[in-house]
Coordinates of C-alpha atoms in Angstrom, one line a residue:
X1 CA -0.2 0.1 -0.1
X2 CA 1.0 3.6 -0.6
X3 CA 0.9 5.9 2.1
X4 CA 3.3 8.8 0.4
X5 CA 5.1 9.7 3.7
X6 CA 8.5 7.5 4.5
X7 CA 10.2 5.4 2.3
X8 CA 14.5 5.2 1.5
X9 CA -30.8 18.2 16.9
X10 CA -34.2 18.8 18.1
X11 CA -34.7 19.3 22.1
X12 CA -35.7 16.2 23.9
X13 CA -39.7 15.6 24.7
X14 CA -39.6 16.0 29.0
X15 CA -41.7 12.5 29.3
X16 CA -39.5 9.7 29.3
X17 CA -39.9 6.3 28.4
X18 CA -41.2 3.7 30.7
X19 CA -38.3 2.0 31.0
X20 CA -36.1 5.3 32.2
X21 CA -36.1 5.0 36.3
X22 CA -36.3 8.0 38.1
X23 CA -33.5 9.0 41.0
X24 CA -30.3 10.9 41.1
X25 CA -26.9 9.7 40.9
X26 CA -23.5 11.7 41.1
X27 CA -20.1 10.0 40.9
X28 CA -18.1 10.8 43.8
X29 CA -15.2 9.1 46.0
X30 CA -17.7 7.7 48.1
X31 CA -19.6 6.3 45.4
X32 CA -17.3 3.4 44.2
X33 CA -19.7 0.5 45.5
X34 CA -20.1 -3.1 43.9
X35 CA -23.2 -2.6 41.7
X36 CA -25.0 -6.1 40.8
X37 CA -12.4 11.7 4.2
X38 CA -14.4 13.0 5.7
X39 CA -17.3 10.4 4.6
X40 CA -20.7 11.3 4.9
X41 CA -20.7 10.3 8.3
X42 CA -17.6 12.1 9.0
X43 CA -18.4 15.3 7.6
X44 CA -17.8 18.3 8.9
X45 CA -19.7 20.9 6.8
X46 CA -22.7 20.9 9.1
X47 CA -22.4 24.4 10.8
X48 CA -26.2 25.1 11.5
X49 CA -26.5 25.1 15.5
X50 CA -28.4 22.9 17.8
X51 CA -30.1 22.4 20.5
X52 CA -28.3 20.9 23.2
X53 CA -29.8 17.8 24.3
X54 CA -29.4 16.5 28.0
X55 CA -30.8 13.9 30.0
X56 CA -33.2 15.8 33.0
X57 CA -31.4 15.6 36.2
X58 CA -33.6 13.2 37.9
X59 CA -32.6 10.0 35.6
X60 CA -29.9 7.6 36.5
X61 CA -30.6 4.4 34.7
X62 CA -31.5 3.6 30.9
X63 CA -32.5 0.0 30.1
X64 CA -34.0 0.4 26.6
X65 CA -32.4 1.3 23.0
X66 CA -35.1 3.0 21.8
X67 CA -34.5 5.7 24.4
X68 CA -34.5 9.1 22.6
X69 CA -31.2 10.0 24.4
X70 CA -29.5 6.7 24.0
X71 CA -30.6 7.6 19.6
X72 CA -28.8 11.4 20.5
X73 CA -25.8 9.6 21.8
X74 CA -26.0 6.8 19.0
X75 CA -25.8 9.6 16.1
X76 CA -23.0 11.5 17.9
X77 CA -21.0 8.2 17.6
X78 CA -22.0 7.9 14.2
X79 CA -22.2 11.3 12.3
X80 CA -19.4 13.6 12.5
X81 CA -22.0 16.7 11.2
X82 CA -24.3 15.9 14.1
X83 CA -21.1 15.7 16.6
X84 CA -19.6 18.7 16.0
X85 CA -23.5 20.3 15.5
X86 CA -23.9 19.5 19.1
X87 CA -20.4 20.1 20.1
X88 CA -20.0 16.8 21.8
X89 CA -18.2 13.5 21.8
X90 CA -19.1 10.2 22.4
X91 CA -16.0 8.4 24.2
X92 CA -15.9 5.0 24.2
X93 CA -13.7 2.7 26.7
X94 CA -12.6 3.9 30.6
X95 CA -9.0 3.8 29.6
X96 CA -9.2 6.8 27.2
X97 CA -11.8 8.5 29.2
X98 CA -9.4 7.9 32.1
X99 CA -6.7 8.8 29.7
X100 CA -8.7 12.4 28.9
X101 CA -9.8 13.5 32.7
X102 CA -6.4 13.0 34.4
X103 CA -4.8 15.2 31.6
X104 CA -7.4 17.7 31.6
X105 CA -7.4 18.3 35.4
X106 CA -3.6 17.6 36.2
X107 CA -2.0 19.9 33.2
X108 CA -5.0 22.0 32.7
X109 CA -6.2 22.8 36.2
X110 CA -9.4 22.3 35.5
X111 CA -12.2 19.5 36.0
X112 CA -13.1 17.6 32.4
X113 CA -16.2 18.4 31.0
X114 CA -18.0 15.0 30.7
X115 CA -21.9 15.6 30.5
X116 CA -22.4 12.1 31.3
X117 CA -20.8 9.1 32.2
X118 CA -22.9 5.7 30.7
X119 CA -21.7 2.7 33.2
X120 CA -22.6 -0.9 32.5
X121 CA -25.2 -1.8 35.2
X122 CA -22.6 -4.5 37.4
X123 CA -19.7 -2.5 36.7
X124 CA -17.4 -0.7 38.8
X125 CA -16.3 2.7 38.8
X126 CA -13.8 3.0 36.6
X127 CA -10.2 3.5 38.4
X128 CA -8.8 6.6 38.5
X129 CA -12.2 8.5 37.8
X130 CA -13.3 7.9 41.5
X131 CA -12.6 11.4 42.8
X132 CA -14.0 13.5 40.5
X133 CA -17.8 14.8 40.5
X134 CA -18.9 13.5 37.7
X135 CA -22.9 12.5 36.8
X136 CA -23.3 8.7 36.3
X137 CA -26.1 7.1 34.6
X138 CA -26.1 3.1 34.6
X139 CA -27.0 1.0 31.1
X140 CA -28.4 -2.0 30.7
X141 CA -25.9 -4.7 28.4
X142 CA -27.9 -4.1 25.1
X143 CA -27.3 0.1 25.7
X144 CA -23.9 -0.7 26.2
X145 CA -23.7 -2.6 23.2
X146 CA -25.3 -0.5 21.2
X147 CA -23.6 2.8 22.6
X148 CA -20.3 1.0 22.4
X149 CA -20.6 -0.7 18.5
X150 CA -18.7 -3.7 19.5
X151 CA -20.3 -6.9 19.4
X152 CA -19.0 -8.2 23.6
X153 CA -19.9 -5.6 26.3
X154 CA -17.3 -7.8 28.6
X155 CA -14.5 -5.0 27.3
X156 CA -16.6 -2.1 27.4
X157 CA -18.3 -1.1 30.9
X158 CA -18.1 3.1 30.1
X159 CA -18.8 5.5 28.0
X160 CA -18.7 9.1 28.6
X161 CA -20.4 12.1 26.8
X162 CA -18.0 14.8 26.5
X163 CA -17.6 18.2 25.2
X164 CA -15.3 19.2 22.0
X165 CA -12.4 20.7 23.5
X166 CA -11.7 24.6 22.9
X167 CA -7.9 23.1 21.9
X168 CA -10.0 21.8 18.4
X169 CA -10.3 24.6 16.0
X170 CA -12.2 24.5 12.6
X171 CA -11.2 27.3 10.5
X172 CA -13.7 26.5 7.9
X173 CA -16.5 27.3 10.9
X174 CA -14.8 30.3 13.0
X175 CA -14.5 33.1 10.6
X176 CA -12.8 35.7 13.7
X177 CA -9.9 33.0 14.2
X178 CA -8.6 32.6 10.6
X179 CA -6.7 35.9 10.1
X180 CA -4.7 35.4 13.7
X181 CA -2.7 32.1 13.3
X182 CA -0.5 33.2 16.6
X183 CA -4.0 31.9 18.5
X184 CA -4.0 28.2 16.6
X185 CA -1.4 26.6 18.3
X186 CA 0.2 27.8 22.0
X187 CA 3.5 27.0 20.2
X188 CA 4.3 26.7 16.8
X189 CA 7.9 25.1 16.5
X190 CA 6.7 21.6 15.6
X191 CA 3.7 21.1 13.7
X192 CA 2.2 17.8 12.2
X193 CA 0.4 18.4 8.8
X194 CA -2.2 15.4 7.4
X195 CA -3.5 15.6 4.2
X196 CA -6.3 13.6 2.8
X197 CA -5.7 10.7 5.7
X198 CA -9.0 9.1 5.9
X199 CA -8.4 5.9 7.8
X200 CA -9.6 6.7 11.2
X201 CA -6.8 4.4 13.0
X202 CA -4.0 5.7 11.2
X203 CA -5.1 9.5 11.9
X204 CA -5.5 8.1 15.7
X205 CA -2.4 6.3 15.7
X206 CA -1.1 9.5 14.1
X207 CA -2.4 11.7 16.8
X208 CA -1.4 10.3 19.6
X209 CA 2.4 9.4 18.3
X210 CA 2.5 13.6 18.1
X211 CA 1.1 14.1 21.3
X212 CA 4.4 11.2 22.6
X213 CA 6.5 13.0 21.1
X214 CA 5.9 16.9 22.1
X215 CA 4.7 18.2 18.8
X216 CA 2.8 21.3 19.3
X217 CA -0.4 20.3 17.5
X218 CA -1.7 18.7 14.1
X219 CA -3.2 20.6 11.2
X220 CA -5.7 18.8 9.0
X221 CA -6.0 19.1 5.3
X222 CA -9.5 18.9 3.8
X223 CA -10.4 14.9 2.9
X224 CA -9.0 14.1 6.9
X225 CA -11.3 11.8 9.0
X226 CA -12.9 13.3 12.0
X227 CA -10.3 13.1 14.8
X228 CA -14.0 12.7 16.8
X229 CA -14.6 9.7 15.2
X230 CA -14.5 6.3 17.8
X231 CA -12.0 4.8 15.8
X232 CA -9.9 7.7 16.0
X233 CA -10.7 8.6 19.4
X234 CA -9.8 4.6 20.3
X235 CA -6.5 5.1 18.2
X236 CA -5.3 8.2 19.9
X237 CA -6.1 7.2 23.6
X238 CA -7.5 10.5 24.2
X239 CA -4.6 12.6 22.4
X240 CA -7.5 14.1 20.4
X241 CA -8.0 15.7 23.8
X242 CA -4.8 16.8 24.5
X243 CA -3.3 17.9 21.6
X244 CA -4.3 21.5 19.7
X245 CA -6.0 20.5 16.6
X246 CA -6.7 22.8 13.6
X247 CA -8.7 22.0 10.5
X248 CA -8.3 24.1 7.4
X249 CA -7.3 24.2 3.9
X250 CA -4.1 25.3 2.2
X251 CA -4.4 28.7 2.4
X252 CA -4.9 28.8 6.2
X253 CA -1.6 26.6 6.2
X254 CA 0.2 29.0 4.0
X255 CA -0.4 31.8 6.6
X256 CA 0.9 29.6 9.3
X257 CA 4.0 29.0 7.6
X258 CA 4.8 32.5 6.9
X259 CA 4.3 33.8 10.3
X260 CA 6.5 31.4 11.8
X261 CA 8.8 31.1 8.6
X262 CA 8.4 27.3 8.7
X263 CA 10.1 24.9 6.5
X264 CA 7.6 22.4 5.0
X265 CA 8.9 18.8 4.7
X266 CA 6.4 16.1 3.2
X267 CA 7.6 12.1 3.7
X268 CA 7.5 10.5 0.0
X269 CA 8.5 7.4 -1.5
X270 CA 12.6 7.4 -2.3
X271 CA 11.5 5.2 -4.9
X272 CA 8.6 7.1 -6.6
X273 CA 9.4 9.2 -9.6
X274 CA 10.0 12.9 -9.2
X275 CA 11.5 16.0 -10.8
X276 CA 12.0 17.1 -7.4
X277 CA 15.1 15.8 -4.6
X278 CA 14.1 13.9 -2.2
X279 CA 16.1 13.8 0.9
X280 CA 16.9 10.9 3.2
X281 CA 16.1 11.3 6.8
X282 CA 18.8 10.5 9.1
X283 CA 20.4 12.0 12.5
X284 CA 22.6 14.7 10.7
X285 CA 19.1 15.5 9.0
X286 CA 17.2 16.2 11.7
X287 CA 19.5 17.9 14.0
X288 CA 20.1 20.4 11.2
X289 CA 16.6 21.4 11.6
X290 CA 16.4 21.0 15.6
X291 CA 16.1 25.5 15.7
X292 CA 14.2 25.8 13.4
X293 CA 10.3 25.8 12.9
X294 CA 9.0 23.0 10.7
X295 CA 5.7 21.3 9.8
X296 CA 5.6 17.6 8.9
X297 CA 2.8 16.9 5.9
X298 CA 2.4 13.0 5.4
X299 CA 0.2 11.8 2.6
X300 CA -3.5 9.6 2.3
X301 CA -2.8 5.5 2.4
X302 CA -4.0 5.2 -1.0
X303 CA -2.9 8.2 -3.0
X304 CA 0.2 9.4 -1.2
X305 CA 0.8 13.2 -1.2
X306 CA -1.5 15.6 -3.0
X307 CA -0.1 17.6 -6.0
X308 CA 0.1 20.6 -4.0
X309 CA 2.1 18.9 -1.0
X310 CA 4.1 17.8 -3.9
X311 CA 5.0 21.0 -5.2
X312 CA 5.4 23.2 -2.3
X313 CA 7.2 20.8 0.3
X314 CA 10.8 19.3 0.7
X315 CA 10.3 15.8 -0.4
X316 CA 12.2 13.7 2.6
X317 CA 12.2 9.5 2.5
X318 CA 12.9 6.9 5.5
X319 CA 16.0 4.6 4.4
X320 CA 15.0 1.1 4.0
X321 CA 17.2 -2.1 3.6
X322 CA 14.2 -4.4 2.9
X323 CA 12.7 -4.5 -0.3
X324 CA 9.5 -3.4 0.6
X325 CA 7.8 -0.4 -1.7
X326 CA 6.5 1.2 1.1
X327 CA 5.4 1.6 5.2
X328 CA 2.0 2.2 6.6
X329 CA 1.4 5.9 7.0
X330 CA 1.4 5.2 10.7
X331 CA 4.0 3.4 11.1
X332 CA 6.1 5.9 9.0
X333 CA 5.1 9.2 10.5
X334 CA 6.1 7.7 14.0
X335 CA 9.4 7.7 13.0
X336 CA 9.6 11.0 11.3
X337 CA 7.9 12.3 14.4
X338 CA 10.5 11.1 16.4
X339 CA 13.6 12.0 14.4
X340 CA 12.3 15.6 14.1
X341 CA 11.0 16.2 17.7

């Protein structure tokens, strides 16, 4: 596979279904008791405001998959336009939920913005969340299976309804911030640029790697899948809530490049025919760029770099002793991110 990067809703009715039991439940330290391309679904183009959907405060248990709130959460998981219209995202699994909460509490000094924690009716409160004051709603196995999108609920005991973080900026939808690119990233010394990365697993893994190697943020060019897609979130392990993310086009990227005088490097196969020279990634090459701000552009899995990326950027390849033609984009990207950190 050619990866082009490395090579030598309306408001809910106040009437509740009969299967919703009524009471109030808050998750606190004392409550950890035992309990018996964006494709159409990843389309970021819907900009119309949406009415906030929430559960009434007296609801603490849901047993039916036909419940309106369950349907709302399911649409959040399945549709990017619905997610961004509501400013909410469904995070599946205790580990990514915990990592998001711990980052926002410890690094930013503020509590995480969790609207609701949906917990399996027989599950313990996930370790690391006991001390947080979060609303908890117990759900049946059928509801958990529906929300998580996995066949077995044994490995998924928690789903969180969270706000999309302020560290995510959609330049197509925020006209006030477009001209001031200094507000896009707290720092712009190292920015990962993703060019039509459509596979959510690869996109999430790249965001996670950028976070691990202390890059300043990621810029998503048109054609990328939504970083808050459920598969991307699982792959990123919560990094989509931690790393500053900006969604924009080439004109926006050029503004950033001019403002910070950034070098534009792009991963490209050395074996691919091109009129431009292709540098080899090595320690000396990386060290020569240590003090220079740069953007690293990685192309899509199927088509590689876009024509504009190939024309504008300096091309760099990863030397390989083997005879494979290419590497998976997330593997190649990890090597680039490590070497150029």
